[in-house]
Short mmCIF file of C-alpha atoms in Angstrom, two decimals:
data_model
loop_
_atom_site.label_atom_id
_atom_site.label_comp_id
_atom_site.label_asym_id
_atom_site.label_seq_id
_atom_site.Cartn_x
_atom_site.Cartn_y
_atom_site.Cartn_z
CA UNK A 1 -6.70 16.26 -3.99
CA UNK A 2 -8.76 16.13 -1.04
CA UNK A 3 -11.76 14.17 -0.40
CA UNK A 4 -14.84 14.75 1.68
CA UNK A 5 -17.35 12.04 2.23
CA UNK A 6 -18.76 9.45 4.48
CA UNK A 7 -15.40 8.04 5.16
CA UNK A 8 -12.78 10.98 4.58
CA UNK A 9 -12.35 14.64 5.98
CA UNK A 10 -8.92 16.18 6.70
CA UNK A 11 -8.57 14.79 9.82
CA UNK A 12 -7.28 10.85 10.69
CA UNK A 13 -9.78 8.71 10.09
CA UNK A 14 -11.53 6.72 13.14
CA UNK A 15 -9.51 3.94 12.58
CA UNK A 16 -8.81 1.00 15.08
CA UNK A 17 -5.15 2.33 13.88
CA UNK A 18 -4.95 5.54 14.96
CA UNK A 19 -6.95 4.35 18.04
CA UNK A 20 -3.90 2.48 18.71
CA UNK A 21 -1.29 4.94 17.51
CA UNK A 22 1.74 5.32 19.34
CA UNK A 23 2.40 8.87 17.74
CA UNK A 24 -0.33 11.55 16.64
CA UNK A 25 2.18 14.41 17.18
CA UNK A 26 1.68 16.78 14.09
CA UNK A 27 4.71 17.44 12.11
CA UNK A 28 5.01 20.71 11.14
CA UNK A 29 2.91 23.31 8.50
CA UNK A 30 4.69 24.76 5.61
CA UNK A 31 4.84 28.49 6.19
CA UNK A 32 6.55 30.89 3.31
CA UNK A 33 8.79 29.41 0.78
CA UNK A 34 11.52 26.58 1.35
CA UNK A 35 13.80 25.21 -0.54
CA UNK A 36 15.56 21.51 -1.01
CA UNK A 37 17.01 19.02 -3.57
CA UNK A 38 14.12 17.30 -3.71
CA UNK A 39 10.48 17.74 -2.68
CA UNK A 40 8.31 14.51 -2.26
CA UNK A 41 4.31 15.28 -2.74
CA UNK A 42 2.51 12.41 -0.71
CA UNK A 43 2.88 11.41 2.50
CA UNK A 44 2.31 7.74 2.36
CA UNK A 45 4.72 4.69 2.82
CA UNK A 46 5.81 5.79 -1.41
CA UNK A 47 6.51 9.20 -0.12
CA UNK A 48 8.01 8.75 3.21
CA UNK A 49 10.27 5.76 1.63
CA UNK A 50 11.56 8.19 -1.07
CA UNK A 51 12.48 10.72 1.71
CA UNK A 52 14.39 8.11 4.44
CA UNK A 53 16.07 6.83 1.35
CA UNK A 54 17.35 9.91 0.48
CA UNK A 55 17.96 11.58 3.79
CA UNK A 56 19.79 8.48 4.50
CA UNK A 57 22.07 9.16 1.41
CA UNK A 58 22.54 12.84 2.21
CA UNK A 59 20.26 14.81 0.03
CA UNK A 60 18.17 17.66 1.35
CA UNK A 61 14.63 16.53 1.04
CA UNK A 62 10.82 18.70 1.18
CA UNK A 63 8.07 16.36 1.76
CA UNK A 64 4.88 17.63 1.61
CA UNK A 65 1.48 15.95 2.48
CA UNK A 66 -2.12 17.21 1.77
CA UNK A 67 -3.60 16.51 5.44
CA UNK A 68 -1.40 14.19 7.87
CA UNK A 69 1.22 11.00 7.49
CA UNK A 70 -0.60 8.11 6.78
CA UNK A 71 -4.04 9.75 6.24
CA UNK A 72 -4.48 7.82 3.23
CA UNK A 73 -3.86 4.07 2.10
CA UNK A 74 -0.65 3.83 4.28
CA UNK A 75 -2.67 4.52 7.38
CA UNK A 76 -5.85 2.27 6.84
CA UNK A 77 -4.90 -0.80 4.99
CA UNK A 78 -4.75 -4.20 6.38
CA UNK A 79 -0.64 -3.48 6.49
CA UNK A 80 -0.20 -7.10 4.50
CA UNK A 81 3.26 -7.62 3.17
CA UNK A 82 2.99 -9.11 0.02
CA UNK A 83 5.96 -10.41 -2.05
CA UNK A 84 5.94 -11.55 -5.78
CA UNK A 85 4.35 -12.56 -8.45
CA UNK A 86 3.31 -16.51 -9.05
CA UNK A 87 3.37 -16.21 -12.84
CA UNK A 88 6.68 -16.51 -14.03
CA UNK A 89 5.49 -16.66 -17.74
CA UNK A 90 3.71 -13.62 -17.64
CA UNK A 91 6.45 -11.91 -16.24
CA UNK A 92 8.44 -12.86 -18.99
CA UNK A 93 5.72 -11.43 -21.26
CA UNK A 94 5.85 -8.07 -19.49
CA UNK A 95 9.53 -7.69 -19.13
CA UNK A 96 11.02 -9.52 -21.81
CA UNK A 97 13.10 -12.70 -20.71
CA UNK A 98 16.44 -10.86 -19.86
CA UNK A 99 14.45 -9.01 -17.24
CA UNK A 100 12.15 -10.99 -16.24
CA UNK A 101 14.22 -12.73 -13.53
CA UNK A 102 15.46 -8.97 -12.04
CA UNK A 103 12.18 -7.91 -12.03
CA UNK A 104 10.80 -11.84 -10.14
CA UNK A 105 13.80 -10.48 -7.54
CA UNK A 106 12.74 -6.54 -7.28
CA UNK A 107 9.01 -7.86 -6.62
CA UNK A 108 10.15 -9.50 -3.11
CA UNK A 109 13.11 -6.90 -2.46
CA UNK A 110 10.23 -4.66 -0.55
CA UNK A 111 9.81 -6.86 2.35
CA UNK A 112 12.99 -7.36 3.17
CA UNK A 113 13.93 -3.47 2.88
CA UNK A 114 10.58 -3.37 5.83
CA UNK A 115 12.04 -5.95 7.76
CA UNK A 116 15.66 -4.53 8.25
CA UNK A 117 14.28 -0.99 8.46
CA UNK A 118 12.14 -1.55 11.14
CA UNK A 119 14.85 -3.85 13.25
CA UNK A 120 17.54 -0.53 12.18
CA UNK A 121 15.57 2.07 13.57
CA UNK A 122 13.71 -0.23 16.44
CA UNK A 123 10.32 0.68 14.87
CA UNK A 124 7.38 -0.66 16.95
CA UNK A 125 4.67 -1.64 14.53
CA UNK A 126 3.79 -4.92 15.69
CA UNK A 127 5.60 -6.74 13.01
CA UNK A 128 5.15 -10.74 12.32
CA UNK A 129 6.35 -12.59 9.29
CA UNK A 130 4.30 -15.46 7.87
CA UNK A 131 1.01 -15.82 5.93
CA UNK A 132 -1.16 -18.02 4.23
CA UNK A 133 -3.02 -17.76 1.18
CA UNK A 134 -6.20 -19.77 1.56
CA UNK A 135 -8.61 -21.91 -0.89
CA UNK A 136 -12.70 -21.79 -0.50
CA UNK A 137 -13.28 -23.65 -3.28
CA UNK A 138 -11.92 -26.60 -5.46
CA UNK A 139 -10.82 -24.34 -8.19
CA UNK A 140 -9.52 -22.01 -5.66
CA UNK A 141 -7.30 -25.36 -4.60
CA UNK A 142 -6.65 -26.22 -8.13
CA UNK A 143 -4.80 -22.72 -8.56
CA UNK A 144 -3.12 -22.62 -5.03
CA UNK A 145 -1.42 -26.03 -6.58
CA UNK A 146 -0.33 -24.32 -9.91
CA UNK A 147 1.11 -21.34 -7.79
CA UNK A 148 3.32 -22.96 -5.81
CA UNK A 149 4.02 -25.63 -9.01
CA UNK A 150 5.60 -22.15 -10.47
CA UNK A 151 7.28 -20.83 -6.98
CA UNK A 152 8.66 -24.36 -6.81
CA UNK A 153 9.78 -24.47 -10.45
CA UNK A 154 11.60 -21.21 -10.41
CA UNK A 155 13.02 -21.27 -7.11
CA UNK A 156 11.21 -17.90 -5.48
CA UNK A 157 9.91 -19.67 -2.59
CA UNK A 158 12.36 -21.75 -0.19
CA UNK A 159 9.56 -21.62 2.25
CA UNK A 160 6.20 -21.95 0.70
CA UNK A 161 4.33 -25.08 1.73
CA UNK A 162 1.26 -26.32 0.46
CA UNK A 163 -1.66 -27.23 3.17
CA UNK A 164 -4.11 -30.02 2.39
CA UNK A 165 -7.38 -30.11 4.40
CA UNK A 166 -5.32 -32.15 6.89
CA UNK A 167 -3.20 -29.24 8.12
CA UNK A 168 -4.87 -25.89 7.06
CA UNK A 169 -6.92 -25.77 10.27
CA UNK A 170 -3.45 -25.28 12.28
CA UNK A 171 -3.45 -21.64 10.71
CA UNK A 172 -7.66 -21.27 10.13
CA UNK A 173 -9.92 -23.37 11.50
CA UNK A 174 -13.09 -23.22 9.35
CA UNK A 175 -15.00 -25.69 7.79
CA UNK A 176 -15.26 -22.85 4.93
CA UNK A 177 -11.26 -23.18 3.89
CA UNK A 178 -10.37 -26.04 1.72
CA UNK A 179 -6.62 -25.43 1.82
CA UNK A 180 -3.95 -23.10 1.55
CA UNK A 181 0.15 -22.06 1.18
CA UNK A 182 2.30 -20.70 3.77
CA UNK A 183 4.63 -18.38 2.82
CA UNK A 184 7.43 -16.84 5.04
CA UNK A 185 8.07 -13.85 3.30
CA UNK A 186 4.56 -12.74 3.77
CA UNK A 187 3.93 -10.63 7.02
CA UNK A 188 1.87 -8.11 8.35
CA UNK A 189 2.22 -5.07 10.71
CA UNK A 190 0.76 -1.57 12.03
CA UNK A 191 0.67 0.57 8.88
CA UNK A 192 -0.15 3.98 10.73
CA UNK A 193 2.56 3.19 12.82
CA UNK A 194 5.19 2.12 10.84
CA UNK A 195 4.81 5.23 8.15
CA UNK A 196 4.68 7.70 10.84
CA UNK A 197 7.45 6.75 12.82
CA UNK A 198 9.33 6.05 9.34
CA UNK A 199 8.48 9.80 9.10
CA UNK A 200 10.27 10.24 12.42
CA UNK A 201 13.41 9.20 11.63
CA UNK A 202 13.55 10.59 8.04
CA UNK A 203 13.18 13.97 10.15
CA UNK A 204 15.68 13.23 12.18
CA UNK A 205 18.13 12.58 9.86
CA UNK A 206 17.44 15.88 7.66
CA UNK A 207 14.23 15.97 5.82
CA UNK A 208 11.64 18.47 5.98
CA UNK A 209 8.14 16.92 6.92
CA UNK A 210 5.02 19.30 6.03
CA UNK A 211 1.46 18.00 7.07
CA UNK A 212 -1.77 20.23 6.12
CA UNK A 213 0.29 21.33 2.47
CA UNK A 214 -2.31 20.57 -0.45
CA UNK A 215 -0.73 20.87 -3.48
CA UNK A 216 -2.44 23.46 -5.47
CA UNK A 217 -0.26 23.90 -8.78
CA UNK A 218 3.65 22.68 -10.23
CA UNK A 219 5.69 24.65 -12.10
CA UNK A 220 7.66 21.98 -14.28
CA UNK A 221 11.03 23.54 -15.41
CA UNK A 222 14.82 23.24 -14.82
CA UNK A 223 13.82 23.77 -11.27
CA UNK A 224 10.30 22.63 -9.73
CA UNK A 225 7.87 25.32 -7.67
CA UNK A 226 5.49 22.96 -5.74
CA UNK A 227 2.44 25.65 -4.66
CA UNK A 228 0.53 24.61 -2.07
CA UNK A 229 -1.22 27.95 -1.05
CA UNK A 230 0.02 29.06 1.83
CA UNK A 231 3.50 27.74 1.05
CA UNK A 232 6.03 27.01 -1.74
CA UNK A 233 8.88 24.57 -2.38
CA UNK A 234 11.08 25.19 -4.87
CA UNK A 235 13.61 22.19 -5.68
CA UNK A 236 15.52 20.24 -8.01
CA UNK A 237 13.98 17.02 -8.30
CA UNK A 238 9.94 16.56 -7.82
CA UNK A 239 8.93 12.95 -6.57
CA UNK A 240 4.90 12.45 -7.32
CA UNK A 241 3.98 9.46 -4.42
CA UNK A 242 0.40 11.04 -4.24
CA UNK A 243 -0.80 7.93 -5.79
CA UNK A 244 -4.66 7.15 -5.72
CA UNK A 245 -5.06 10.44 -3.91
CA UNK A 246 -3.11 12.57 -6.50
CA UNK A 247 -6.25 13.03 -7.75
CA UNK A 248 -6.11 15.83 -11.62
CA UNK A 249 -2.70 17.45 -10.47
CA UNK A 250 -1.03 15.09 -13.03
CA UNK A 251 -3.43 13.55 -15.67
CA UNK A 252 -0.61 11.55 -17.52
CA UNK A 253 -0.50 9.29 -14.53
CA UNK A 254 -3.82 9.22 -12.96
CA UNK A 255 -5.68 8.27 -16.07
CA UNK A 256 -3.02 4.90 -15.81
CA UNK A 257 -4.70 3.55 -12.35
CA UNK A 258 -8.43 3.74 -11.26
CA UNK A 259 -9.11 4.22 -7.64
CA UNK A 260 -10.32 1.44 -6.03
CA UNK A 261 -12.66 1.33 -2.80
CA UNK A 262 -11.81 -1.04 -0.14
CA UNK A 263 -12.37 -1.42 2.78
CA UNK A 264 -11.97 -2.96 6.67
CA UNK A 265 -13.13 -3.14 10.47
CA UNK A 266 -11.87 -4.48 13.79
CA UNK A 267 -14.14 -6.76 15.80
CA UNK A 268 -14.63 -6.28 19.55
CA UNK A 269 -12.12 -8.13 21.31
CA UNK A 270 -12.24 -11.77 21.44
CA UNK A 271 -12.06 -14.03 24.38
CA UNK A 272 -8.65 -15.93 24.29
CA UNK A 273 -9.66 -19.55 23.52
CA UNK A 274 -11.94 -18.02 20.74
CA UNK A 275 -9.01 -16.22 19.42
CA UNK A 276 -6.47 -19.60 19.21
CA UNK A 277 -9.15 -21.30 17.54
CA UNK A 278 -9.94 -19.51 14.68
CA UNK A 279 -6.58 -18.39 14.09
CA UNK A 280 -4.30 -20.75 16.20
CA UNK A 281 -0.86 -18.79 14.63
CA UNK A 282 -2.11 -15.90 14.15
CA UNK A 283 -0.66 -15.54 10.40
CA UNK A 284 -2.15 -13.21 7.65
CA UNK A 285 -5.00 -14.73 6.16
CA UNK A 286 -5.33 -14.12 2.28
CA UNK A 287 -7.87 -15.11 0.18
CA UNK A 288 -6.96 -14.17 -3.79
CA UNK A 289 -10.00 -13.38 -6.36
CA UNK A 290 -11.47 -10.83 -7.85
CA UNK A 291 -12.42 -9.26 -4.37
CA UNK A 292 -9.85 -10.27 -1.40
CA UNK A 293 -10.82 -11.40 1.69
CA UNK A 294 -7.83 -10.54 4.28
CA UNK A 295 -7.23 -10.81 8.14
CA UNK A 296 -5.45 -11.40 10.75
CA UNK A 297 -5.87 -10.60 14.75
CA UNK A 298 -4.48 -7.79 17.07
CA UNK A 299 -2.58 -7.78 19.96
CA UNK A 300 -5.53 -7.00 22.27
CA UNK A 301 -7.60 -9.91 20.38
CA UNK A 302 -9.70 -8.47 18.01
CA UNK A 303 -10.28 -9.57 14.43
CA UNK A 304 -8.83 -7.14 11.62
CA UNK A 305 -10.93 -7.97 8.40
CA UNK A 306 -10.88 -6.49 5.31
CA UNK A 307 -13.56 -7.16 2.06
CA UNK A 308 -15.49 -5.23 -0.77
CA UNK A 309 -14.27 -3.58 -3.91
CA UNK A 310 -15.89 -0.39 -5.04
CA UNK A 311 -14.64 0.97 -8.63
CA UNK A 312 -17.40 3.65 -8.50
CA UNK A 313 -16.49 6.14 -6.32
CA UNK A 314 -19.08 5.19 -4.42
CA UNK A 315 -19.13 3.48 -0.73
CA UNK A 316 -21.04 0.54 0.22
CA UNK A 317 -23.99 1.08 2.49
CA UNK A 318 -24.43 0.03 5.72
CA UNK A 319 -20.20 -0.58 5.84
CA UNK A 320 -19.98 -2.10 9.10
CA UNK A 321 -23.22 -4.48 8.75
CA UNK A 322 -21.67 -5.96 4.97
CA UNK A 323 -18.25 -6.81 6.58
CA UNK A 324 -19.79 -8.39 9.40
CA UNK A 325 -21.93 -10.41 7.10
CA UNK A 326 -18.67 -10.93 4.52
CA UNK A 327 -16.78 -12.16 7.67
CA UNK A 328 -19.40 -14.49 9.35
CA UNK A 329 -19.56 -16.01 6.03
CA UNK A 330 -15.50 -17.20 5.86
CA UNK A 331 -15.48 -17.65 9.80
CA UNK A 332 -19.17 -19.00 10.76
CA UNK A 333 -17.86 -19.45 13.97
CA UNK A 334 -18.01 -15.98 14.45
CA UNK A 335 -21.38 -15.40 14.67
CA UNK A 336 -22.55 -12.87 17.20
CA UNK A 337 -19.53 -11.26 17.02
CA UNK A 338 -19.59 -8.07 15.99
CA UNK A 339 -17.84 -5.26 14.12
CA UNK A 340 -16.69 -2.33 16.65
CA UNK A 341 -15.43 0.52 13.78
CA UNK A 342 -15.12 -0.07 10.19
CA UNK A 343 -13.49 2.11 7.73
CA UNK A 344 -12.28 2.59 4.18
CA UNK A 345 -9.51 3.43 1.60
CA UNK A 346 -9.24 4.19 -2.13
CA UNK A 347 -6.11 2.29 -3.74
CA UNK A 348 -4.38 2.81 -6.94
CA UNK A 349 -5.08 -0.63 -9.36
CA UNK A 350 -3.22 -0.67 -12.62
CA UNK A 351 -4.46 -2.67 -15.66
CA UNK A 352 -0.69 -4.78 -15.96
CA UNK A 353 -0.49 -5.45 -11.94
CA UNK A 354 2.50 -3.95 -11.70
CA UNK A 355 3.73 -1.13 -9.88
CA UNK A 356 3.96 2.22 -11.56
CA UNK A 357 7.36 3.55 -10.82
CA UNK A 358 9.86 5.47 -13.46
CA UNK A 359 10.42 9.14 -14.84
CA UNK A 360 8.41 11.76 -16.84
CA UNK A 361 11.16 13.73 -17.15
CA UNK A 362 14.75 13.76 -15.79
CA UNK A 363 13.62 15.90 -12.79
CA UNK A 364 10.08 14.59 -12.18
CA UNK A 365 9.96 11.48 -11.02
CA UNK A 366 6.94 8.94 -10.15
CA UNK A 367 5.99 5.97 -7.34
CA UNK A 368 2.39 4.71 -7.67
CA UNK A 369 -0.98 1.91 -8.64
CA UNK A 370 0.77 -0.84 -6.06
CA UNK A 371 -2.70 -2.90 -6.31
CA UNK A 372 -3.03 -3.55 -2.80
CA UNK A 373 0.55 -4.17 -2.16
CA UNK A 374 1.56 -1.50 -1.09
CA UNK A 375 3.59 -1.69 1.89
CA UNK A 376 6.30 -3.71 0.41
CA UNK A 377 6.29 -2.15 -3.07
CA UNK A 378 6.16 1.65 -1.76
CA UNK A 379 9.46 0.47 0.34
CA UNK A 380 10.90 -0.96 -3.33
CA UNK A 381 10.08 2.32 -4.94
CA UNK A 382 12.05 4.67 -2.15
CA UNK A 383 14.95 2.21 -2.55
CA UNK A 384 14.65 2.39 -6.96
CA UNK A 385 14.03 6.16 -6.38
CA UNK A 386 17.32 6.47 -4.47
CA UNK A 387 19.30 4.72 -6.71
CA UNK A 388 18.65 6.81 -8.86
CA UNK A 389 19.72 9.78 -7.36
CA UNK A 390 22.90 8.10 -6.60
CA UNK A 391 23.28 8.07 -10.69
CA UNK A 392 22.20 4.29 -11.21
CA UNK A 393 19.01 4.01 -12.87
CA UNK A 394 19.43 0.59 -14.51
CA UNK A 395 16.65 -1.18 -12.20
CA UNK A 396 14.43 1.81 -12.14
CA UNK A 397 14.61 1.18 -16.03
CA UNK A 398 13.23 -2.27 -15.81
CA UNK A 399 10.54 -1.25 -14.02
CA UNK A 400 9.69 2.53 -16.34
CA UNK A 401 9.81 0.45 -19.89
CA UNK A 402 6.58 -1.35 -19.25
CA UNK A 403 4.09 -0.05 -21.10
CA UNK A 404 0.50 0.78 -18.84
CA UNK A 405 -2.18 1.34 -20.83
CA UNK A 406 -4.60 3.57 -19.95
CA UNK A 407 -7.55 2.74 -17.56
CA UNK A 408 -10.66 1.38 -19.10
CA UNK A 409 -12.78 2.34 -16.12
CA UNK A 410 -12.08 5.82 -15.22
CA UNK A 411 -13.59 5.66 -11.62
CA UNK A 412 -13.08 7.78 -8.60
CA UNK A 413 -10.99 11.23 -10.50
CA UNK A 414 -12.41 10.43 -13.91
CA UNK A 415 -15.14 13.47 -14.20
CA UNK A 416 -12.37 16.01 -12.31
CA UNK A 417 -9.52 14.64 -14.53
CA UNK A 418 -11.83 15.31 -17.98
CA UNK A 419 -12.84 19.16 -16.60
CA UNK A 420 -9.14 20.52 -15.85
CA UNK A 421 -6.45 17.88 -17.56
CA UNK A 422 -5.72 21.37 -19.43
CA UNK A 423 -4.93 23.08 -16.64
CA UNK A 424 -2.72 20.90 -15.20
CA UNK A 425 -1.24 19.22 -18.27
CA UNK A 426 2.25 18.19 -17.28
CA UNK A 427 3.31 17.93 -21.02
CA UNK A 428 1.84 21.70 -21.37
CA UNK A 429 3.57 22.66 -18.57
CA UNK A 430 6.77 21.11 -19.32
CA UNK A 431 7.06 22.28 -23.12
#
């Protein structure tokens, strides 16, 4: 579904990403009809995964992608790599305890499947490992303490270690951060880049890459006819990675995220001593809560800083001027700094905070609602997605037999999801 307002039209956003993109080639327009074992609708990490994964195992593969690679969440996140859960318990609840521990497992997989793609195919996405989850406040601390009590107890975290306000200004120095946890397996890179030259290689070993291909209609049957106007793909196997941008195609899994707003900007650059001081490793910078507060620096010094929710629809006014302020408030050293571009991104958020991955029927299968996660998870759900097609679905299983209840708040596709979930009904379509 495409979207047209203060922050989206059909071309790349103004991004400091695609500012700094190594490849804005176009891949090509679907023209005519096509054909392949499997046609991926989304062009995101979810989608592009799916198709490396499979042109890696040998299947012929159709992706097609409403406006260009990475035009949505994959290309203007803060590219955080995010691994597991710190609840074991809840897990349990969620999975049931013979699961629980394959599913603690699958929930860091996705990181390491980014780590050894990107050193396989010498992928240049300015890459770093480490981050550090950071405390404001003293109940902030007192559940930084309980999280790594339950990394620690189960045995998830090797690396984590817990910094008092004694060490947490080697990785942020400001009096506004009480303490934090490093964790190793928590990284950061170049999202444009890495999903487009992801794209690149699935290419070159096989798949078909479509930009400017809006999906218009599906034909669910033995075979599936993915219309998208001025071209068709007819294939085996459908793979839905559209995610918060799917928008009414398929009702039966929108209506199980909501769309979230959220939203970043890049300073100007910062002088070098500035730069060490504030962030003297240059680590992700996490802060949990109901709204996030994320960043890290670039390679040519600026801050990347990411803030604000919006479950609306709606975006924030004045973007640039409310990060600014949301940033001068963690950082106060800061001040007079100020934001060169700001942008933002609609994410899929699930109620369960768990990844939305499984089947809706044996041919049609779905990758979505990562909760700002994204990077690694999408990278999980190509590798689940493959396995599958290589007849093992036993982990893909795990994941598919949670139950997600629908969304309370229906958000960003709510009003166009109530006016055509008729039309494009998969269960009508399917029957």
């Amino acid at each position: 579904m495409r979207i047209r307002d203060d922050l989206h039209d059909d071309h790349l956003p103004d991004t400091y990403y695609r500012a700094t993109c190594t490849d804005l080639e176009p891949f090509r327009r679907l023209e005519g009809s096509v054909q392949a074992q499997v046609c991926v609708v989304g062009g995101g990490v979810s989608g592009v995964s799916v198709a490396l994964e499979l042109a890696e195992r040998g299947y012929s593969v159709a992706l097609v992608e409403q406006n260009y690679i990475g035009w949505g969440a994959s290309g203007r996140s803060g590219g955080q790599i995010l691994t597991g859960p710190t609840n074991f318990a809840r897990y349990e609840a969620s999975f049931g305890a013979d699961n629980a521990k394959a599913a603690w497992a699958m929930s860091v997989e996705g990181a390491g499947i980014v780590k050894d793609r990107v050193k396989k195919y010498s992928i240049d996405c300015d890459l770093k490992w480490g981050g550090v989850e950071i405390a404001r406040t003293v109940s902030e601390d007192a559940g930084l303490q309980a999280k790594a009590a339950s990394l620690k107890l189960y045995n998830q975290s090797p690396n984590l270690r817990y910094l008092g306000q004694d060490t947490i200004g080697q990785y942020i120095n400001s009096d506004r951060v009480t303490s934090g946890l490093y964790r190793s397996d928590w990284g950061r890179c170049h999202p444009l880049n890495l999903v487009r030259q992801e794209a690149r290689v699935a290419e070159r070993l096989g798949a078909k890459i479509y930009e400017d291909a809006r999906v218009s209609g599906i034909d669910f049957g033995e075979s599936v006819v993915v219309d998208t106007g001025h071209g068709k793909v007819t294939a085996e196997t459908v793979v839905l990675a559209g995610n918060a941008y799917l928008g009414p195609l398929v009702p039966e899994l929108t209506e199980k995220f909501t769309a979230v707003g959220t939203y970043l900007m890049a300073t100007e650059p910062l002088e070098d001593d500035l730069a060490r001081n504030i962030l003297p490793e240059n680590y992700m910078i996490r802060a949990q809560g109901d709204e996030p507060v994320y960043l890290h620096l670039t390679p040519d010094n600026r801050v990347l800083f990411g803030a604000l929710n919006s479950h609306t629809g709606k975006h924030p006014r004045k973007l640039a001027k409310a990060l600014t302020h949301k940033m001068h408030s963690l950082l106060p050293e800061l001040e007079g700094v100020n934001c060169e571009i700001a942008w933002g991104v609609f994410i899929g958020v699930g109620e369960a905070n768990i990844p939305q991955i499984g089947k809706l029927a044996e041919n049609v299968l779905y990758a979505q609602a990562y909760t700002g996660r994204g990077v690694a998870d999408a990278h999980l759900a190509g590798r689940l997605i493959g396995e599958v097609f290589d007849g093992d679905d036993r982990r893909l299983r795990i994941l598919s037999d949670v139950e997600h209840p629908v969304c309370r708040r229906k958000g960003l596709f709510g009003r166009s999801i109530d006016i055509v979930s008729q039309a494009f009904s998969f269960s009508s379509k399917a029957s």
